[in-house]
PDB file of C-alpha atoms and ligand atoms in Angstrom:
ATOM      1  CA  UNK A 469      82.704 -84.706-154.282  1.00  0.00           C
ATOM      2  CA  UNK A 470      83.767 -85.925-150.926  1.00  0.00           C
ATOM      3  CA  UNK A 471      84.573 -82.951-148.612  1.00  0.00           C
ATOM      4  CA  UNK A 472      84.825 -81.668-145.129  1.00  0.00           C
ATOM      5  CA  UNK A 473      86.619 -83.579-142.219  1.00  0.00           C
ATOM      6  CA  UNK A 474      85.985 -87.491-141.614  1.00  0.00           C
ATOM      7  CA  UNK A 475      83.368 -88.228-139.053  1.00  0.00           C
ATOM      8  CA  UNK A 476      83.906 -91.258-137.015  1.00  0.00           C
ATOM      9  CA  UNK A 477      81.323 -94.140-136.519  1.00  0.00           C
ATOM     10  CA  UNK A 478      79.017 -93.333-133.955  1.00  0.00           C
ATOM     11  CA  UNK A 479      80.579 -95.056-130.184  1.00  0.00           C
ATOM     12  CA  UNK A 480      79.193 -98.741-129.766  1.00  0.00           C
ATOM     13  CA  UNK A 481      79.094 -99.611-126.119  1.00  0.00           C
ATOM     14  CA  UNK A 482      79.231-103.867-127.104  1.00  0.00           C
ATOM     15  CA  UNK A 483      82.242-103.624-125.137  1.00  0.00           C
ATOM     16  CA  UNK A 484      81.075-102.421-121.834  1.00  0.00           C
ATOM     17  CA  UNK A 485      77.733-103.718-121.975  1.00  0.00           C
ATOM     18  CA  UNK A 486      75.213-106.357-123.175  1.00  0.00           C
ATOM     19  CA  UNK A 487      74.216-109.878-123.198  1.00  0.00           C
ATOM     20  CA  UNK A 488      77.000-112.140-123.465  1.00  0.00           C
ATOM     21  CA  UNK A 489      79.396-110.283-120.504  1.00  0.00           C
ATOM     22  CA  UNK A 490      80.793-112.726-117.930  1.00  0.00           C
ATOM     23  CA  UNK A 491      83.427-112.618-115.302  1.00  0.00           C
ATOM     24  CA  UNK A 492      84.641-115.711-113.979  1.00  0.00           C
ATOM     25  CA  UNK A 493      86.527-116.279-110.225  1.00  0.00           C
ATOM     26  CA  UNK A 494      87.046-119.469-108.084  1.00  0.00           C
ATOM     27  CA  UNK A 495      85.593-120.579-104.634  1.00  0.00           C
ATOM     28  CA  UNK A 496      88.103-121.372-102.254  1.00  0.00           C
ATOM     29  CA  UNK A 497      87.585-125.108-102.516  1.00  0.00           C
ATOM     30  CA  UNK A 498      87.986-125.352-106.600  1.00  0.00           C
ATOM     31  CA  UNK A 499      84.688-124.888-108.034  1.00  0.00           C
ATOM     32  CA  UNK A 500      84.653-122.389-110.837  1.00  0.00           C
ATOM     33  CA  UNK A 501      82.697-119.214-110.663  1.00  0.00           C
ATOM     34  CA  UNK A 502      80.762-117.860-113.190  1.00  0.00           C
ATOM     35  CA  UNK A 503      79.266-114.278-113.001  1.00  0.00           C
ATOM     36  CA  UNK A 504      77.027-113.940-116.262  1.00  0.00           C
ATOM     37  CA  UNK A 505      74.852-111.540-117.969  1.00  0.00           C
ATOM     38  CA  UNK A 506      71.698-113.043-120.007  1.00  0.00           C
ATOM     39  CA  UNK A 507      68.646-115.598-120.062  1.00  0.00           C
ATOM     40  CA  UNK A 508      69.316-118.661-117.971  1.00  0.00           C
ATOM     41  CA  UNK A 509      66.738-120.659-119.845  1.00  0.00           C
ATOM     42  CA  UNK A 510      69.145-121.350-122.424  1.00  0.00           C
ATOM     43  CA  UNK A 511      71.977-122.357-120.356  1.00  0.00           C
ATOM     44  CA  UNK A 512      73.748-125.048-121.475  1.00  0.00           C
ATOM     45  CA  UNK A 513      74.299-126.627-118.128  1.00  0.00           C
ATOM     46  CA  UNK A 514      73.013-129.614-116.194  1.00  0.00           C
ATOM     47  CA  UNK A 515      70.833-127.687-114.044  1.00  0.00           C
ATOM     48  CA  UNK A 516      69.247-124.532-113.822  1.00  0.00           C
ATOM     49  CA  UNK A 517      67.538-123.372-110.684  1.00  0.00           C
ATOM     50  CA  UNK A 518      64.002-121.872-110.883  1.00  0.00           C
ATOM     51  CA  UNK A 519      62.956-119.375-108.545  1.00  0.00           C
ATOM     52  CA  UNK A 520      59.683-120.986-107.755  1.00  0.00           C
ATOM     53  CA  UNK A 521      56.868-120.605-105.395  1.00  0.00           C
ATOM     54  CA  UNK A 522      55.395-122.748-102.719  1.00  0.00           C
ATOM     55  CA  UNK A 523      53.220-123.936-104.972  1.00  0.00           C
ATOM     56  CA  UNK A 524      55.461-125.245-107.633  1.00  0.00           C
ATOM     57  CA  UNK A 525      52.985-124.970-110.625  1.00  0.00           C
ATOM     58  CA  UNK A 526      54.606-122.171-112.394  1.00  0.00           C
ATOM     59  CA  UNK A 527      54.522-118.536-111.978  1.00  0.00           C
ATOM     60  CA  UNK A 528      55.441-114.894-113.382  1.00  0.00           C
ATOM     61  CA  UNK A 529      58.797-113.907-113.920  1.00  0.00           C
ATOM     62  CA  UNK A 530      61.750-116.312-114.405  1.00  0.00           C
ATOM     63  CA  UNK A 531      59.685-119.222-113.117  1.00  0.00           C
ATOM     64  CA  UNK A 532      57.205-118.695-116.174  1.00  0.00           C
ATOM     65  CA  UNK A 533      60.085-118.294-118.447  1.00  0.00           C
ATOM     66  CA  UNK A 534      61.237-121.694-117.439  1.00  0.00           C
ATOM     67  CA  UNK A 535      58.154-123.152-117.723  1.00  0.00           C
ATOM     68  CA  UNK A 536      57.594-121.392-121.103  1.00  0.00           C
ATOM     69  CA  UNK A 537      60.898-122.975-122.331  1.00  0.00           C
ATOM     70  CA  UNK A 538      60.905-126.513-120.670  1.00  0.00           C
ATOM     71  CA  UNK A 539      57.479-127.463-122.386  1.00  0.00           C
ATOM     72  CA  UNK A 540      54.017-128.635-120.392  1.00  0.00           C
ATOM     73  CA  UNK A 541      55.932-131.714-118.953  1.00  0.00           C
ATOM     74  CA  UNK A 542      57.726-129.543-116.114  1.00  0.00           C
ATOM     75  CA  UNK A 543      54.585-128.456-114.603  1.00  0.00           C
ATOM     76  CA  UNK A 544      53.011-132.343-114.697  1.00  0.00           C
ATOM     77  CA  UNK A 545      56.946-133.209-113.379  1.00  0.00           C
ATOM     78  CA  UNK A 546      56.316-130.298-110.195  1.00  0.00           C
ATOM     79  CA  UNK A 547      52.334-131.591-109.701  1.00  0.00           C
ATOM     80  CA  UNK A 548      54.123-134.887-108.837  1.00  0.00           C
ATOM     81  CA  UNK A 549      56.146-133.595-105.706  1.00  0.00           C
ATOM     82  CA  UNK A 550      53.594-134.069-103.200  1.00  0.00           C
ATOM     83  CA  UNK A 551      51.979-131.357-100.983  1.00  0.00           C
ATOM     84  CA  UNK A 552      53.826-131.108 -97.664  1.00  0.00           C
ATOM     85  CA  UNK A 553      50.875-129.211 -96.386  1.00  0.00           C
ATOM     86  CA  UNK A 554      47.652-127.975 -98.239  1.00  0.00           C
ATOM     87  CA  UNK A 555      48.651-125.680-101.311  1.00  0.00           C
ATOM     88  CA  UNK A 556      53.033-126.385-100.473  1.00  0.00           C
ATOM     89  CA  UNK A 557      54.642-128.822-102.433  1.00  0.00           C
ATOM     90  CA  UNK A 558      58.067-127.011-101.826  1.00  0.00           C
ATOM     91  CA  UNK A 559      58.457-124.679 -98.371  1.00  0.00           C
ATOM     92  CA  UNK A 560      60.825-121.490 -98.435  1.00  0.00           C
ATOM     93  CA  UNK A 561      64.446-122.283 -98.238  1.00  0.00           C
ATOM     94  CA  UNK A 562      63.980-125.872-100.001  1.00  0.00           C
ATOM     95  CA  UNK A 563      64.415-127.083-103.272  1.00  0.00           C
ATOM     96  CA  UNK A 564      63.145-129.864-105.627  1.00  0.00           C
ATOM     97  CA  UNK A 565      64.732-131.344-108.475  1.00  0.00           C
ATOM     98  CA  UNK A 566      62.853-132.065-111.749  1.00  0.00           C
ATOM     99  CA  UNK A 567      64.133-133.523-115.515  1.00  0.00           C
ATOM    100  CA  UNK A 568      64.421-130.388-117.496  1.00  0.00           C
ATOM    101  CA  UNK A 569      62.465-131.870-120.599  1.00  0.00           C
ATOM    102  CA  UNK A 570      62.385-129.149-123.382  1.00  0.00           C
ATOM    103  CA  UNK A 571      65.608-127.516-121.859  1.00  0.00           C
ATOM    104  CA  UNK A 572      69.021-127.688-122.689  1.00  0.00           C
ATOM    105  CA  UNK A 573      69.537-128.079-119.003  1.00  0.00           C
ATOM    106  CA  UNK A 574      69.018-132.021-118.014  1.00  0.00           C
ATOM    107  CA  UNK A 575      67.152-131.029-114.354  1.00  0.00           C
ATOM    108  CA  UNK A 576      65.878-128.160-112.851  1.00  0.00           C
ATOM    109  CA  UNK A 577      66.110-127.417-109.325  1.00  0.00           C
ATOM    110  CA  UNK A 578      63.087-125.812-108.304  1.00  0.00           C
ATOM    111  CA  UNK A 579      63.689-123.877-105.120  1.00  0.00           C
ATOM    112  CA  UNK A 580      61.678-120.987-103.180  1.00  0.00           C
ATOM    113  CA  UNK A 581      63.408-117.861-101.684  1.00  0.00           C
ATOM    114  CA  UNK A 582      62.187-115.650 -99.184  1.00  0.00           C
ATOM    115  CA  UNK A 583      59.495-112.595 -99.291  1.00  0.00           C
ATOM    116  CA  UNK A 584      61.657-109.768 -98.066  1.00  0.00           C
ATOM    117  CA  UNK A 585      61.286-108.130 -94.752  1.00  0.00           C
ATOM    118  CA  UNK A 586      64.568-107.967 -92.744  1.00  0.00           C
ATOM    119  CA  UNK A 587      67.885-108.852 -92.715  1.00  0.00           C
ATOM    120  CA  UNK A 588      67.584-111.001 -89.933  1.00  0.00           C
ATOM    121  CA  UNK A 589      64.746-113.066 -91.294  1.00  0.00           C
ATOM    122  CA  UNK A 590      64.933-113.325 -94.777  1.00  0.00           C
ATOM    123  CA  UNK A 591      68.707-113.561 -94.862  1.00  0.00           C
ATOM    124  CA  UNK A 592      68.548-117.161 -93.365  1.00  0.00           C
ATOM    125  CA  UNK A 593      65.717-118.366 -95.660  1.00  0.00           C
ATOM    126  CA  UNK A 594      67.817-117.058 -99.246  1.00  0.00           C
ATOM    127  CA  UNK A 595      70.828-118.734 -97.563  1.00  0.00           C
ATOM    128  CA  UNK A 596      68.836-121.684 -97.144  1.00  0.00           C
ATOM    129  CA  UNK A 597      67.135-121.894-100.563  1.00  0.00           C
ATOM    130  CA  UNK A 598      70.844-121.483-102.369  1.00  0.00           C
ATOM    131  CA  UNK A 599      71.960-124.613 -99.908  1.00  0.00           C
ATOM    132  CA  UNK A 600      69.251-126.324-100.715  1.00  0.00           C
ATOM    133  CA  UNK A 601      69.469-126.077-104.413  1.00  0.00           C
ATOM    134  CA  UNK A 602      73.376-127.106-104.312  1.00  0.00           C
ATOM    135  CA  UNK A 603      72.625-130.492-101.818  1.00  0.00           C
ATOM    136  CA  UNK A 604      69.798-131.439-104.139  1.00  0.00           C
ATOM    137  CA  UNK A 605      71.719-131.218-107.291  1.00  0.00           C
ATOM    138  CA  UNK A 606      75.398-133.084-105.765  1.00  0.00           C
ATOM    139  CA  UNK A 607      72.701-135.995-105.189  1.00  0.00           C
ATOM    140  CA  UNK A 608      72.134-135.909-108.468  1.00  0.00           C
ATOM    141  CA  UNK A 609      75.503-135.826-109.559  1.00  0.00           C
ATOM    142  CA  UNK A 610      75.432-132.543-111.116  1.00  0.00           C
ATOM    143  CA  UNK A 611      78.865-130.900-111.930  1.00  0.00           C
ATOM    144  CA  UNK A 612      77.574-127.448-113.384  1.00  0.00           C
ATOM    145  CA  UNK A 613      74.865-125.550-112.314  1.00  0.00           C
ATOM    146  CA  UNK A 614      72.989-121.564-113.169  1.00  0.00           C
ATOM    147  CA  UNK A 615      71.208-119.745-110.450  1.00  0.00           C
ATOM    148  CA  UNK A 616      69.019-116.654-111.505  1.00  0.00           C
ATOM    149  CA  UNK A 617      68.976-114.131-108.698  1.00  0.00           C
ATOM    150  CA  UNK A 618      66.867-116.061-106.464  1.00  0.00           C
ATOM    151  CA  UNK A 619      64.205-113.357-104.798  1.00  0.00           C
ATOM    152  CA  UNK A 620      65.513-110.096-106.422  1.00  0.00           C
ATOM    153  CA  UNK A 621      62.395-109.899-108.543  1.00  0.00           C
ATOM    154  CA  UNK A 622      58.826-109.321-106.799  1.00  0.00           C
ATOM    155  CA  UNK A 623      60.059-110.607-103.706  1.00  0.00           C
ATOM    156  CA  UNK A 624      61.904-107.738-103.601  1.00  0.00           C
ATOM    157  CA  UNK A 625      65.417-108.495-101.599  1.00  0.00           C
ATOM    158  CA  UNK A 626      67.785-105.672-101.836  1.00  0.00           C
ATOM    159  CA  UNK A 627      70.169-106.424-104.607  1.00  0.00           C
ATOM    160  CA  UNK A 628      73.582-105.514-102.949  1.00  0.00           C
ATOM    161  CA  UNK A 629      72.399-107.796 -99.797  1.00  0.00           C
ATOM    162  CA  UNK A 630      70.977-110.318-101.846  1.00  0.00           C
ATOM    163  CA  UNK A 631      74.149-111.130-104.039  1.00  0.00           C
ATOM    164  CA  UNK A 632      76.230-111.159-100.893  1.00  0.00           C
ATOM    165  CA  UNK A 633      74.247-113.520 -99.229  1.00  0.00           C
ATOM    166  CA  UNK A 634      73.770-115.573-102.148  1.00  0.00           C
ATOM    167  CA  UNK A 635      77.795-116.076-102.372  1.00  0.00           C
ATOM    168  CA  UNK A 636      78.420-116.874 -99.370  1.00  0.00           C
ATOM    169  CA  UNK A 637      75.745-119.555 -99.212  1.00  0.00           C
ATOM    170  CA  UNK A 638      77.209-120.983-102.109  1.00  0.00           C
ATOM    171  CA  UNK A 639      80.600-120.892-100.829  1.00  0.00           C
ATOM    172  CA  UNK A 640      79.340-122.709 -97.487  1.00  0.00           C
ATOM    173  CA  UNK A 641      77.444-125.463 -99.092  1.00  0.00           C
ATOM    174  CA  UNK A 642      80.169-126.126-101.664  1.00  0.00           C
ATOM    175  CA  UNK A 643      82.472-126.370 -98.628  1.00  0.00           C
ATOM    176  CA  UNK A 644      80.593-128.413 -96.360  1.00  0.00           C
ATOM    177  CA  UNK A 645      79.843-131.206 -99.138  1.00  0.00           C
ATOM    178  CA  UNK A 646      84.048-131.613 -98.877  1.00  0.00           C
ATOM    179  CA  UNK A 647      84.586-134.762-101.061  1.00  0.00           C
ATOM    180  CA  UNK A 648      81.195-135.229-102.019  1.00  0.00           C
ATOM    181  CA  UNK A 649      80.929-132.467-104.001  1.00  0.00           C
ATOM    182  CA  UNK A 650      80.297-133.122-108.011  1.00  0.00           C
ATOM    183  CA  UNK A 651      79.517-129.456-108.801  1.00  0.00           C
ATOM    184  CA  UNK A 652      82.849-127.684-110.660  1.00  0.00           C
ATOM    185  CA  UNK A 653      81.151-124.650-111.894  1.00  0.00           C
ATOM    186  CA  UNK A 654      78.637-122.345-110.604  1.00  0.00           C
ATOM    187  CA  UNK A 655      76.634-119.777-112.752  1.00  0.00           C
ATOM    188  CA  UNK A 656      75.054-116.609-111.626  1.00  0.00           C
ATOM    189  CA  UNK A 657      72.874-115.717-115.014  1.00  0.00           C
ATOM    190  CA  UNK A 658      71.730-111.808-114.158  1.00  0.00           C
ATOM    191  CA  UNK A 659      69.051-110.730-116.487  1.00  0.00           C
ATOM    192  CA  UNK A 660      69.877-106.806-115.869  1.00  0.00           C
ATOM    193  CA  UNK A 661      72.819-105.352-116.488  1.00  0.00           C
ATOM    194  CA  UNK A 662      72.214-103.574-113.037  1.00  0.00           C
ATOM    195  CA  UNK A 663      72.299-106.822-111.148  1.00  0.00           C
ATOM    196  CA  UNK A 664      75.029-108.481-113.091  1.00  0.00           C
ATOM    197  CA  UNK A 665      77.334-104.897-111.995  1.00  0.00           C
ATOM    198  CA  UNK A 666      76.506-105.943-108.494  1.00  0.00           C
ATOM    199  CA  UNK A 667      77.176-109.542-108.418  1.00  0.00           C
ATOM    200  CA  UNK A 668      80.380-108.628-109.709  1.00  0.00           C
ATOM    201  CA  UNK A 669      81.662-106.551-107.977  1.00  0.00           C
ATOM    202  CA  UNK A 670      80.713-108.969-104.539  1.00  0.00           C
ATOM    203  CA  UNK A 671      82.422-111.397-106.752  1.00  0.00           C
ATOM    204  CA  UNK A 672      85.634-109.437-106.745  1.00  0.00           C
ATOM    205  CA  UNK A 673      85.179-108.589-103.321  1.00  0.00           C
ATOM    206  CA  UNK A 674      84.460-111.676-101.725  1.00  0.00           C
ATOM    207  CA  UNK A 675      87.256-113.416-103.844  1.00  0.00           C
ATOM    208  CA  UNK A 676      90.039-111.080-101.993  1.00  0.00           C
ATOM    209  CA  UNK A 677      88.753-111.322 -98.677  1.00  0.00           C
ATOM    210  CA  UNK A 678      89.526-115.276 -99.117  1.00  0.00           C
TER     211      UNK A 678
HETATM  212  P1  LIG B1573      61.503-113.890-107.107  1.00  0.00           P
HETATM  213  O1  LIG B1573      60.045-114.121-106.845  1.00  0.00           O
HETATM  214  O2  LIG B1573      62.388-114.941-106.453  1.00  0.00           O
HETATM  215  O3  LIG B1573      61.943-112.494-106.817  1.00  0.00           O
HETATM  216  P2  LIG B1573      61.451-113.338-109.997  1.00  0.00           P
HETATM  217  O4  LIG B1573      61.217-114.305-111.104  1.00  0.00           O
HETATM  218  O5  LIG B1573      60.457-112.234-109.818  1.00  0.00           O
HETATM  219  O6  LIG B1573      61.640-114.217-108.682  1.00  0.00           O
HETATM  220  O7  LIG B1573      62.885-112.660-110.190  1.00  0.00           O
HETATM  221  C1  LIG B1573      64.084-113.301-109.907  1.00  0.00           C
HETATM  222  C2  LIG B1573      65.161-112.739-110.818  1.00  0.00           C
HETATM  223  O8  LIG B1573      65.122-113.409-112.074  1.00  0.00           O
HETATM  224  C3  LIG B1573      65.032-111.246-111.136  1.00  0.00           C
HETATM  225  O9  LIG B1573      66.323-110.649-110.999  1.00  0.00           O
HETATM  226  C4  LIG B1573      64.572-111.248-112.587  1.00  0.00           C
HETATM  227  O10 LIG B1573      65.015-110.089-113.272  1.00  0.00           O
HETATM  228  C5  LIG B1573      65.267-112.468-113.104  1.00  0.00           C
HETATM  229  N1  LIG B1573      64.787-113.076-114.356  1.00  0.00           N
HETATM  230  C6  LIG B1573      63.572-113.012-114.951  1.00  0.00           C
HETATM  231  N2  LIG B1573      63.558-113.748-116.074  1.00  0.00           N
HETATM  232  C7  LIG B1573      64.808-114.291-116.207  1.00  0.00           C
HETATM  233  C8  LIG B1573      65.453-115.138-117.165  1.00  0.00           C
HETATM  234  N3  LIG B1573      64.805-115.607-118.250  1.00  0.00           N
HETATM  235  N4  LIG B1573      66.760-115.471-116.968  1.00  0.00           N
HETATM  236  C9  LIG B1573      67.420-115.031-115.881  1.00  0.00           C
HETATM  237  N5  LIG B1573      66.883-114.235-114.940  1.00  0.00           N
HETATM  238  C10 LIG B1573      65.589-113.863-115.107  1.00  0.00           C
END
């Protein structure tokens, strides 16, 4: 017989957690803002940025996911940039573009953000690799585009400093390009739900100070 008193279904937290959460704002000048949770190698998007190293032949971490997903073409695609000096085919602070082969995403923008040491010397160098990534892709003509958090893995950059520089940066190159700009939506694709809390909420609070 059924007795005793009705127990409800365990809680689910789907609602306030998980892959598949996303905020979205607006920069000042237009562009959409997307602040995402999940695995940016398949974003449907016309380019995803790779946080590479100097080297550009691949590496741990989101780079080797990339590479994982694109197929062996990307790394033949990166070998063709040439060296700027022995062992660099792409310096700190600038970006490459390749096709994105196996991908959904039609190019990757392969770009290298700083080791962390200080504020006052790495914060320049992550500023410059997300300007770098956006002026390489509007010369491609790309209108969406999904950053990972670029040196928030082993290169260790403090998360709550790292997403508010990476905003702003975004913000300034997307306003300097005036005109010229073909990118309408931005993507930040968090892997951790830690992360993705923290670009949010410099989302929210760099959207009211504007
Ligand atoms: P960096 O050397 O620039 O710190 P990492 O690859 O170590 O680069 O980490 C950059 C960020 O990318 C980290 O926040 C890491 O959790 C995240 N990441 C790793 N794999 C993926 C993925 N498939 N999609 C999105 N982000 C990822």
């Amino acid at each position: 017989a059924l007795t005793g008193a009705f127990t409800p279904p365990p809680p689910t937290h789907k609602a306030a957690g998980g892959a598949g959460m996303a905020r979205t704002f607006n920069f000042k000048q237009g562009t959409k803002l997307v602040i995402k949770q999940g695995d940016i190698t398949t974003e449907d998007v016309d380019a995803i940025v790779n946080a590479a190293n100097e080297r550009m032949l691949g590496g741990g971490g989101v780079d080797g996911a990339i590479h994982r997903a694109a197929g062996p073409e990307l790394v033949r695609a990166c070998a063709q940039h040439p060296e700027v000096e022995p062992g660099v085919r792409c310096p700190t602070g600038e970006a490459r573009i390749t096709p994105g082969f196996r991908l959904p995403a039609k190019f990757v923008v392969h770009t290298v953000g700083p080791i962390y040491e200080n504020d006052r010397e790495s914060a320049p160098l992550l500023a410059a690799a997300y300007r770098s990534s956006i002026k390489v892709a509007q010369e491609s003509g790309v209108g969406s585009i999904s950053f990972p958090g670029i040196s928030t893995g082993v290169f260790g950059y403090p998360w709550d400093k790292a997403a508010q520089v990476s905003l702003e940066a975004v913000d300034a190159a997307l306003s300097e390009a005036g005109e010229a700009n073909s990118v309408r939506e931005v993507r930040f694709v968090l892997f951790g739900q830690k992360l993705y809390d923290i670009f949010v909420a410099e989302a929210e609070a760099f959207t009211a100070k504007e």
